[in-house]
Tab-separated table of C-alpha atoms and ligand atoms in Angstrom:
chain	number	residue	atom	x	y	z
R	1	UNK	CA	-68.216	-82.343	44.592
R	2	UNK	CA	-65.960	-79.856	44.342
R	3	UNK	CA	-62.078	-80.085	45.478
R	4	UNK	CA	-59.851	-77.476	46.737
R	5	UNK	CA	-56.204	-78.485	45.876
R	6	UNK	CA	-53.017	-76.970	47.972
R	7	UNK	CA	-49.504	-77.738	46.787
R	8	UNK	CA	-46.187	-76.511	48.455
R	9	UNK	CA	-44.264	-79.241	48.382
R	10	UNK	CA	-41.057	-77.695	47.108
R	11	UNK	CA	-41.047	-73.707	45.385
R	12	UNK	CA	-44.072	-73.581	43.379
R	13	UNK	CA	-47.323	-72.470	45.212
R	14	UNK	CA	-50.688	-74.231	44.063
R	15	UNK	CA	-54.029	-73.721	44.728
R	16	UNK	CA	-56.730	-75.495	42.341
R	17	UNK	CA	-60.599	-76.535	42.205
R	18	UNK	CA	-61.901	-79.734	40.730
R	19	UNK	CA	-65.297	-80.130	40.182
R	20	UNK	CA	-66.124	-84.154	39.629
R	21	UNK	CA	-68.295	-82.999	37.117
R	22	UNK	CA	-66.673	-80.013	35.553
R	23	UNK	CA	-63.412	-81.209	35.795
R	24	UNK	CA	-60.466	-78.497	36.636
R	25	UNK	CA	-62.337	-74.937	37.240
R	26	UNK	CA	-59.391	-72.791	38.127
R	27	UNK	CA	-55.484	-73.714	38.586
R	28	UNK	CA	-52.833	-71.617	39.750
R	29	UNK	CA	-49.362	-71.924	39.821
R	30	UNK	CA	-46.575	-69.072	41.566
R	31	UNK	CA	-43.055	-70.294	40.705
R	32	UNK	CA	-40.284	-68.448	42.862
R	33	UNK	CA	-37.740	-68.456	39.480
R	34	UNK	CA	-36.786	-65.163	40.377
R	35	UNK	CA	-35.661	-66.089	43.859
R	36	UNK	CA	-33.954	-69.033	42.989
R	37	UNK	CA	-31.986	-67.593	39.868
R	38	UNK	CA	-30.919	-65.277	42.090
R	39	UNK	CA	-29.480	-67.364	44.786
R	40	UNK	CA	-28.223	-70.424	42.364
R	41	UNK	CA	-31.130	-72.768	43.386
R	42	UNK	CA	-33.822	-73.553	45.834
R	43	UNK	CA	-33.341	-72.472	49.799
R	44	UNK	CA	-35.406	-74.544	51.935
R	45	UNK	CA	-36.105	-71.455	54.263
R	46	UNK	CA	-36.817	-68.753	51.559
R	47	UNK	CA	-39.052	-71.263	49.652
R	48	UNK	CA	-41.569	-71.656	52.351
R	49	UNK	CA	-41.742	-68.137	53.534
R	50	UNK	CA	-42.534	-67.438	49.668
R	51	UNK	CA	-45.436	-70.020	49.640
R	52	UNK	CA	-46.872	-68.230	53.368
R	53	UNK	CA	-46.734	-65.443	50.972
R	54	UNK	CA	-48.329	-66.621	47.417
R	55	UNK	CA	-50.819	-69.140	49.572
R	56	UNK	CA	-53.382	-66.553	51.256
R	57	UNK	CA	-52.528	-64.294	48.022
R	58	UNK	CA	-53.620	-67.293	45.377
R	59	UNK	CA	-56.990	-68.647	47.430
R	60	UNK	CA	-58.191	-65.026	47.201
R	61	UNK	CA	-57.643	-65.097	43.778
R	62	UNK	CA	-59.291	-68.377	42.689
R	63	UNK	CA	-62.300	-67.613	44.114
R	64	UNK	CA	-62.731	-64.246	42.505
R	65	UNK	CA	-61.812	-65.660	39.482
R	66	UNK	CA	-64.734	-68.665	39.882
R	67	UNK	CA	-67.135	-67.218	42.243
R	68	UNK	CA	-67.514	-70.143	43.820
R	69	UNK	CA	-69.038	-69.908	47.541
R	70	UNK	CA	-68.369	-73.346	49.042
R	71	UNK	CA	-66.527	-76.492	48.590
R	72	UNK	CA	-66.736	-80.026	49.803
R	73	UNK	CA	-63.080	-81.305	50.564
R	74	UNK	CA	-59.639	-79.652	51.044
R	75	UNK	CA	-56.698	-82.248	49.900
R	76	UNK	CA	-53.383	-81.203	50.643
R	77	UNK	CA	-49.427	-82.226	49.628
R	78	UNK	CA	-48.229	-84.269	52.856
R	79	UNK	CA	-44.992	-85.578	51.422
R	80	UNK	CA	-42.848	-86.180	49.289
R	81	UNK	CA	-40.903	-83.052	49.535
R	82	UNK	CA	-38.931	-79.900	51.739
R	83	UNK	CA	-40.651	-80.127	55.325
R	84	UNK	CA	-40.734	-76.645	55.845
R	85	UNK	CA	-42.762	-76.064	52.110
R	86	UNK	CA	-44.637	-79.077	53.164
R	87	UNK	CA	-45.721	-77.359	56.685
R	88	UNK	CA	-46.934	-74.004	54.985
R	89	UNK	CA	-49.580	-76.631	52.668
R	90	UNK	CA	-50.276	-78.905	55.567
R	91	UNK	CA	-50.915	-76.284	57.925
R	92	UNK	CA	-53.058	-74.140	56.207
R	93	UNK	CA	-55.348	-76.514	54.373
R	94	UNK	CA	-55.815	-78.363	57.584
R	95	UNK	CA	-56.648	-75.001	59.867
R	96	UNK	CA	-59.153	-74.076	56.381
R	97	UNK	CA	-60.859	-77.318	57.069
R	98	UNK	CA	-61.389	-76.726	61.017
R	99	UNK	CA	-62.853	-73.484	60.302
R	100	UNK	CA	-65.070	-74.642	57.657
R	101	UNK	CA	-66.056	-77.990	59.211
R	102	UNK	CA	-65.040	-79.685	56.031
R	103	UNK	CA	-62.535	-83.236	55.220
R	104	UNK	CA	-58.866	-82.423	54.103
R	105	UNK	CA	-57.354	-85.302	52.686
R	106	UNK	CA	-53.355	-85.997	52.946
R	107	UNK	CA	-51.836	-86.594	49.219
R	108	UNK	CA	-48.499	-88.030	48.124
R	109	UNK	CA	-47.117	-85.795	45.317
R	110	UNK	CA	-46.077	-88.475	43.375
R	111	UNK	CA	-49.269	-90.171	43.235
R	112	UNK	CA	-50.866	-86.496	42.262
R	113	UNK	CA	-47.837	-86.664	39.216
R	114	UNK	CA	-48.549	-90.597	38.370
R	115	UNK	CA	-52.717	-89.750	37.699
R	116	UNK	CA	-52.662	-86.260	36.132
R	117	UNK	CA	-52.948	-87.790	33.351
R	118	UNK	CA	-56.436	-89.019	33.948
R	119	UNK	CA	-57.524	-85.192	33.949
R	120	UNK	CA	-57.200	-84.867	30.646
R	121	UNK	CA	-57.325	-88.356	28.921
R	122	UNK	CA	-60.533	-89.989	30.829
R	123	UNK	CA	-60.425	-93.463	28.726
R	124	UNK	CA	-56.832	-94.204	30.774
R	125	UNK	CA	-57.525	-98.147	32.194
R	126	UNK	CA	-55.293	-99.808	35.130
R	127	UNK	CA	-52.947	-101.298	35.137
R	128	UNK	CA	-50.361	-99.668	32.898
R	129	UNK	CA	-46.724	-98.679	33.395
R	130	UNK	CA	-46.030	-95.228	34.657
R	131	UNK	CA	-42.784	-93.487	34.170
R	132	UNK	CA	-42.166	-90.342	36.807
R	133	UNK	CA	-39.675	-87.813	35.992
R	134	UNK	CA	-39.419	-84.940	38.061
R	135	UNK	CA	-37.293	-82.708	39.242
R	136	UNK	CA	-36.160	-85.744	42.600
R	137	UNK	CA	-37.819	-88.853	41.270
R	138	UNK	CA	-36.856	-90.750	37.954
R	139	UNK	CA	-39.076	-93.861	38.542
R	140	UNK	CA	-41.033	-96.972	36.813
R	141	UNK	CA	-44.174	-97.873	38.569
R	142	UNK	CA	-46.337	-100.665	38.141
R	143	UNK	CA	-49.895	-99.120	38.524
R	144	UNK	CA	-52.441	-102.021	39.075
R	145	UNK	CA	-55.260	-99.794	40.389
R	146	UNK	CA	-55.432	-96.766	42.597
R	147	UNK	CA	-53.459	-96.960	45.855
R	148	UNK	CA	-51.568	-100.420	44.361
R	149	UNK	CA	-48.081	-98.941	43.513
R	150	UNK	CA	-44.809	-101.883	42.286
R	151	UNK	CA	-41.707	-99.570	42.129
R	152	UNK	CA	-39.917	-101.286	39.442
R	153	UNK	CA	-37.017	-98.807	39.436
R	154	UNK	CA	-35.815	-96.112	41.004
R	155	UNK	CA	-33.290	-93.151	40.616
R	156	UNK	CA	-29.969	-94.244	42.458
R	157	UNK	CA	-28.141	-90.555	42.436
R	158	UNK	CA	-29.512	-87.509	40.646
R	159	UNK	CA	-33.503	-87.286	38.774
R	160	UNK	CA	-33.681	-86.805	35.397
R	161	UNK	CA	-34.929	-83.371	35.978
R	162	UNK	CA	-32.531	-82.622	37.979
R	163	UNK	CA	-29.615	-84.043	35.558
R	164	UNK	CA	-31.123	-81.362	33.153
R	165	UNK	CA	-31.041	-78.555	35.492
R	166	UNK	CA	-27.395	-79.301	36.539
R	167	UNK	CA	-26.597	-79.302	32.456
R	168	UNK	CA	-28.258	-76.774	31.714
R	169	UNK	CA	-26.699	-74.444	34.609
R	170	UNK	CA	-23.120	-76.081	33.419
R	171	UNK	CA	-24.355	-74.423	29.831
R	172	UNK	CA	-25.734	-71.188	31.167
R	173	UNK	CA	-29.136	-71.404	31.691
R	174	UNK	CA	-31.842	-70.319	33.944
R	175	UNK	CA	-33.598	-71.992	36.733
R	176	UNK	CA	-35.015	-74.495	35.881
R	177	UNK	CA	-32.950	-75.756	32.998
R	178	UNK	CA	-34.972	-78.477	31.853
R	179	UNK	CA	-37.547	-75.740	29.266
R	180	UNK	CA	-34.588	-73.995	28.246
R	181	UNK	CA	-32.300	-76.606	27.486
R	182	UNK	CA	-35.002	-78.334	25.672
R	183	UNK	CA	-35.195	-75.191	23.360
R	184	UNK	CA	-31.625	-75.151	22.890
R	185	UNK	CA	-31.125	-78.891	22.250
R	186	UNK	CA	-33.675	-78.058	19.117
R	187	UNK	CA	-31.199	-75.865	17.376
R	188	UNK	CA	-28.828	-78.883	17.960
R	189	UNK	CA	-27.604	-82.084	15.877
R	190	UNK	CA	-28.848	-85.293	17.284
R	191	UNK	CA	-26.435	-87.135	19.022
R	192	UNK	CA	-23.192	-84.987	17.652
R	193	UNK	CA	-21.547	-85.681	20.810
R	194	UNK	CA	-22.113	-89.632	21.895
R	195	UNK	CA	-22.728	-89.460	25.393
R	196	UNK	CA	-23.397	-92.912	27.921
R	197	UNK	CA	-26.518	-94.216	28.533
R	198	UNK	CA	-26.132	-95.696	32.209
R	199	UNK	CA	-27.099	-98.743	33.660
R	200	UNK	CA	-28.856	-100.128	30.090
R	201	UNK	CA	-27.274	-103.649	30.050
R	202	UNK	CA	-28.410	-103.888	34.118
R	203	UNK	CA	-30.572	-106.172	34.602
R	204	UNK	CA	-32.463	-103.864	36.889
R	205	UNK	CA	-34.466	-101.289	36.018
R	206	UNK	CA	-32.450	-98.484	37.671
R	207	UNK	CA	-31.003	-95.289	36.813
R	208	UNK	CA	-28.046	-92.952	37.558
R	209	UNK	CA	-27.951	-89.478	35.799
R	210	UNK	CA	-24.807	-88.220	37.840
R	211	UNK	CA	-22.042	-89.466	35.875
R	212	UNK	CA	-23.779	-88.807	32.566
R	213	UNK	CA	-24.147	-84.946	33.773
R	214	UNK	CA	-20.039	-85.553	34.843
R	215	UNK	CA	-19.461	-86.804	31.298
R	216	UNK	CA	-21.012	-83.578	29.469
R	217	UNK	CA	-19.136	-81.600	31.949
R	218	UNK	CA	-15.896	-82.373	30.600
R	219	UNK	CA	-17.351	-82.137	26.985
R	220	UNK	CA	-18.963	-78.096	28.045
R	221	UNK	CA	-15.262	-76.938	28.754
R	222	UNK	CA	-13.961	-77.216	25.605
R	223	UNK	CA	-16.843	-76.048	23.347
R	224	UNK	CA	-18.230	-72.412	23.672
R	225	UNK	CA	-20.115	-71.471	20.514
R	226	UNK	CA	-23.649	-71.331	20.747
R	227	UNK	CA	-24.382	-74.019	17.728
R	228	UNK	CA	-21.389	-76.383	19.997
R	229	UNK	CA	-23.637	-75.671	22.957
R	230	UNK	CA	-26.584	-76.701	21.301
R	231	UNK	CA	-25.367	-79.837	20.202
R	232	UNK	CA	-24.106	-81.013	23.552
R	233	UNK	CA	-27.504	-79.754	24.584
R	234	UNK	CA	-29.655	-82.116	21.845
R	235	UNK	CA	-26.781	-85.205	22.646
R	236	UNK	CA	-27.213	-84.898	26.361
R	237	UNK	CA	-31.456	-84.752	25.672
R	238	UNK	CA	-30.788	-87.884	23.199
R	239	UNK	CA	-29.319	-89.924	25.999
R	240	UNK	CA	-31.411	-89.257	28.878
R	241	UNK	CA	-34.678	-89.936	26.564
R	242	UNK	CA	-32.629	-92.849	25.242
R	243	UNK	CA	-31.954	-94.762	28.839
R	244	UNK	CA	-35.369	-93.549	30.214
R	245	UNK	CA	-37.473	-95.288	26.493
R	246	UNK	CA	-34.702	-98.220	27.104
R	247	UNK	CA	-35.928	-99.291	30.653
R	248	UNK	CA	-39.416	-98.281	30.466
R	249	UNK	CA	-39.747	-100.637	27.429
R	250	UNK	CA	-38.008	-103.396	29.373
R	251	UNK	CA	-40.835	-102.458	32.339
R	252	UNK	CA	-43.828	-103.024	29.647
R	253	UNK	CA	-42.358	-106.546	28.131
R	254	UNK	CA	-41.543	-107.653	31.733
R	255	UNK	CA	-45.302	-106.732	32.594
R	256	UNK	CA	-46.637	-107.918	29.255
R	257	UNK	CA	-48.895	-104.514	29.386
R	258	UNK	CA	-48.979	-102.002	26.539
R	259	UNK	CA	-50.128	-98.770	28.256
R	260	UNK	CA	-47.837	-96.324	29.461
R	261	UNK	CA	-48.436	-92.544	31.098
R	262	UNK	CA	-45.504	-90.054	31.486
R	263	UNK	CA	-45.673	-88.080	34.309
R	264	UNK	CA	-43.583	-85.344	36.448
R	265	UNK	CA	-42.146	-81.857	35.066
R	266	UNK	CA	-40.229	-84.050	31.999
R	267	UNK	CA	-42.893	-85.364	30.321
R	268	UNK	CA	-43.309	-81.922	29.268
R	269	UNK	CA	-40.456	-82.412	26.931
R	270	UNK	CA	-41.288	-82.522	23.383
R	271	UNK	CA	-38.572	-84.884	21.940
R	272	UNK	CA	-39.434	-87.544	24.618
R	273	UNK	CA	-42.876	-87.373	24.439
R	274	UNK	CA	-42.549	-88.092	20.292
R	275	UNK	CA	-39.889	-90.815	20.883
R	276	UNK	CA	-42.184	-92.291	23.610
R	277	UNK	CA	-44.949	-92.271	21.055
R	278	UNK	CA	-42.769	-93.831	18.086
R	279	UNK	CA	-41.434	-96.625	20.329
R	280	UNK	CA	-44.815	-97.703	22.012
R	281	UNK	CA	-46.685	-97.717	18.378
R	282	UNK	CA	-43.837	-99.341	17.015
R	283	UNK	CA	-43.283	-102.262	19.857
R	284	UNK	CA	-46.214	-102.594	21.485
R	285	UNK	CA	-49.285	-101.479	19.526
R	286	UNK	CA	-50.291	-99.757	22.799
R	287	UNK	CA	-51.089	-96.283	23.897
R	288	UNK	CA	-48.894	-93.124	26.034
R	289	UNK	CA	-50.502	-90.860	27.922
R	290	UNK	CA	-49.131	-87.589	29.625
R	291	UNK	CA	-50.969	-84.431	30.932
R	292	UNK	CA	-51.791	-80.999	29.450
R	293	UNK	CA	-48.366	-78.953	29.692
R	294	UNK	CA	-49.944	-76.852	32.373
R	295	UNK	CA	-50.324	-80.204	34.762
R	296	UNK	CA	-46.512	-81.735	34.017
R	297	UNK	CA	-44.967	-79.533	36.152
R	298	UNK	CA	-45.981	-78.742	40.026
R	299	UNK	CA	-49.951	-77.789	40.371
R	300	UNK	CA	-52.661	-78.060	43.038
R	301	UNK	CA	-54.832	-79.432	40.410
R	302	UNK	CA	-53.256	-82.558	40.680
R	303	UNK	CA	-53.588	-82.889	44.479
R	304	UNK	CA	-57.103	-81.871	43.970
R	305	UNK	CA	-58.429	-84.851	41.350
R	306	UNK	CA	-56.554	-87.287	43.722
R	307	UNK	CA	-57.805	-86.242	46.520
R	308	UNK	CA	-61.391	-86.577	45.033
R	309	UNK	CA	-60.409	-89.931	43.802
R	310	UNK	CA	-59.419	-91.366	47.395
R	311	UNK	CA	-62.451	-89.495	48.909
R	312	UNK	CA	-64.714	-91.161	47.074
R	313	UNK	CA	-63.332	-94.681	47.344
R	314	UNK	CA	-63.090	-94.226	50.741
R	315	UNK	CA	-59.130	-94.546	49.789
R	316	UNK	CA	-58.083	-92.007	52.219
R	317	UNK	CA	-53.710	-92.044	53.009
R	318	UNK	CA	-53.703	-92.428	56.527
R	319	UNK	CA	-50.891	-90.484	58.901
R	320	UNK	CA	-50.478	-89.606	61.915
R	321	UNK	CA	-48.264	-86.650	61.271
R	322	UNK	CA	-49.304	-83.903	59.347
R	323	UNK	CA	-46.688	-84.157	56.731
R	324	UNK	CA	-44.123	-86.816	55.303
R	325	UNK	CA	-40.796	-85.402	53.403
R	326	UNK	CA	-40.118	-88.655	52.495
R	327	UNK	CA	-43.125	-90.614	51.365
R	328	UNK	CA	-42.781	-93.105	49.040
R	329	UNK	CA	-46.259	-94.349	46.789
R	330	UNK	CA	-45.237	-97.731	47.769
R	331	UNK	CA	-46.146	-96.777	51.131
R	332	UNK	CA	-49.632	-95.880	50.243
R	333	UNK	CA	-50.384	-99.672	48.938
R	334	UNK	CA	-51.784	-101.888	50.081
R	335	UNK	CA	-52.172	-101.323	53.938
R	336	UNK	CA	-53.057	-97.472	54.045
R	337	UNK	CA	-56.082	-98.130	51.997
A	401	KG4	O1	-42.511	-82.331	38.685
A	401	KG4	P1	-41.739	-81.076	38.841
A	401	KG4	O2	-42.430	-79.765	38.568
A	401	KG4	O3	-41.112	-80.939	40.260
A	401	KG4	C1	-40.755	-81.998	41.089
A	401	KG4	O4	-41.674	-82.652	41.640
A	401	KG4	O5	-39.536	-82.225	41.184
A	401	KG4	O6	-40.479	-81.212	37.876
A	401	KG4	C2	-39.569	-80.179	37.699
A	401	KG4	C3	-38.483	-80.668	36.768
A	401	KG4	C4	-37.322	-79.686	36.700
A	401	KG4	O7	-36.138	-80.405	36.908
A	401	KG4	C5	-37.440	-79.162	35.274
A	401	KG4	O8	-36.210	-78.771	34.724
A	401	KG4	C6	-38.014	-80.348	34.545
A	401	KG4	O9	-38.979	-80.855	35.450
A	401	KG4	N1	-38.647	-79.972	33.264
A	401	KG4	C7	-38.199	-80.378	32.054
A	401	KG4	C8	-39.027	-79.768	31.086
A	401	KG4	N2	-39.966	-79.023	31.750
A	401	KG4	C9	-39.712	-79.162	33.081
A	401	KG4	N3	-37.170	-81.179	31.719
A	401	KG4	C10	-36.972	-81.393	30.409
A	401	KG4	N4	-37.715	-80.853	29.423
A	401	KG4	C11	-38.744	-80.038	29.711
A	401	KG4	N5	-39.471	-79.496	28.727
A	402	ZN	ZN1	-43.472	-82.556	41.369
């Protein structure tokens, strides 16, 4: 079967085919960096006139690049994310399907994130923990089996991703920070500057990034060399991977489970993934998983897999709008399936 993924949920436009055989033929991926280094961030309204831009532009493309004539299903981004991006998706993958008499599934973004992994590692078992860190979401789920979702904590103020974007903008960096702080931070000297690591002795499994990012604030105004800006850089990247390995570890002895996956645009960082690796060897004797560097951040690829996934177990989200900006993967278990 093969699977035509769409992704718009926020300012990257995808477009993918899976192949349940083949696995990922062709992925695509137009970021709008320019646009938003130019106006400071992400506008809502310029995003999704970008992605009615890139979409038409990108399909073309993919299928010159595979040659492939037809495909079976069309699975879509319905939520989480920036209604007007989500529309642009939504509205073209479900007028595609009309006109082609084919299914077009509804996907939750997160859930797309949380199972990328599976693309590359095919041995990964339920249940096992998953920790989400994007660019909105800092979360630890408890994955029994597809569709059954246990938040087991949430972000209560600003994402991880988006804690290193507002750093990394306080330090001078593009859009989006997280790469090129990462980079920096690798010139730096691990934990030169001691910064907090919130919410640890909470018995929850929460996080807040806010006053962390307020803390190296202070700390960025009286530093300006580039070596002082790399160590803030590697002591800010010390305690976010710090609190994150700190309450995911507490998630895995509260489940008893020893599996993990790291997914969402910050499990492409390097020094977390290797810490994550260390302290899951070291405690538990159990594996981590994360996806190809190509799938961590926004993709259609993704959307597609999961959408072949729910297909085929007859697992299909069910709404009765065409998008949700806020849709949460608890949502999707148990009573959607
Ligand atoms: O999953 P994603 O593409 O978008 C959302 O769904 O939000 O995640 C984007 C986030 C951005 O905040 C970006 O700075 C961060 O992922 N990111 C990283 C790295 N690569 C991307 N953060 C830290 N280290 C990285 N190497
Ligand atoms: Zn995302």
């Amino acid at each position: 079967m093969k699977v035509l993924g769409i992704e718009t949920s926020c300012d990257d436009t995808g477009v993918a085919i899976y192949d349940s055989t083949k696995g990922v033929l062709v992925n695509q991926v137009y970021n709008q960096n320019i646009l938003n280094n130019k106006n400071g961030g992400i506008i809502p309204e310029l995003a999704s006139r970008k992605h009615m831009d890139s979409i038409v532009f990108l399909l073309k493309k993919i299928f010159n690049i595979t040659n492939i004539k037809d495909i079976d299903l069309i699975a879509y981004t319905a939520g989480p994310g920036l209604v007007s991006s989500l529309l642009v998706g939504a509205t073209f993958a479900c007028s595609l399907g009309f006109s082609l008499n084919i299914p077009v599934v509804p996907i939750n973004h997160m859930e797309g994130h949380l199972l990328s992994p599976m693309l590359g590692y095919k041995s990964i078992k339920y249940p096992f923990i998953g920790l989400l860190v994007s660019g909105k979401h800092t979360q630890i789920v408890a994955v029994h089996e597809l569709g059954q979702y246990e938040i087991l904590g949430n972000c209560l103020d600003d994402a991880a991703g988006e804690a290193f974007d507002k750093v990394a903008k306080l330090l001078g960096l593009k859009y989006p920070g997280g790469p090129a702080l990462s980079k920096l931070a690798s010139d730096g000297v691990e934990n030169y500057f001691y910064f907090p690591r919130p919410m640890i002795h909470h018995s929850n499994l929460n996080f807040s990034f806010s006053g962390l990012k307020t803390c190296v604030a202070k700390v960025i105004k009286n530093f300006k060399t580039v070596q002082d800006k790399a160590n803030i850089a590697r002591s800010f990247e010390d305690a976010v991977i710090d609190t994150l390995l700190i309450k995911t570890k507490k998630a895995l002895k509260l489940k008893k489970w020893k599996h993990l996956v790291i997914a969402g645009g910050v499990s492409a960082n390097s020094l977390l993934r290797k810490q994550a690796e260390q302290m899951i060897k070291k405690d538990f004797n159990g594996t981590v998983s994360y996806a190809g560097l190509d799938l961590c951040t926004d993709n259609a690829a993704m959307i597609a897999y999961v959408g072949f996934l729910r297909y085929k177990e007859a697992k299909k989200p069910q709404l009765d709008i065409l998008v949700k900006p806020k849709w949460s993967i608890i949502e999707l278990s148990p009573i959607d399936n």
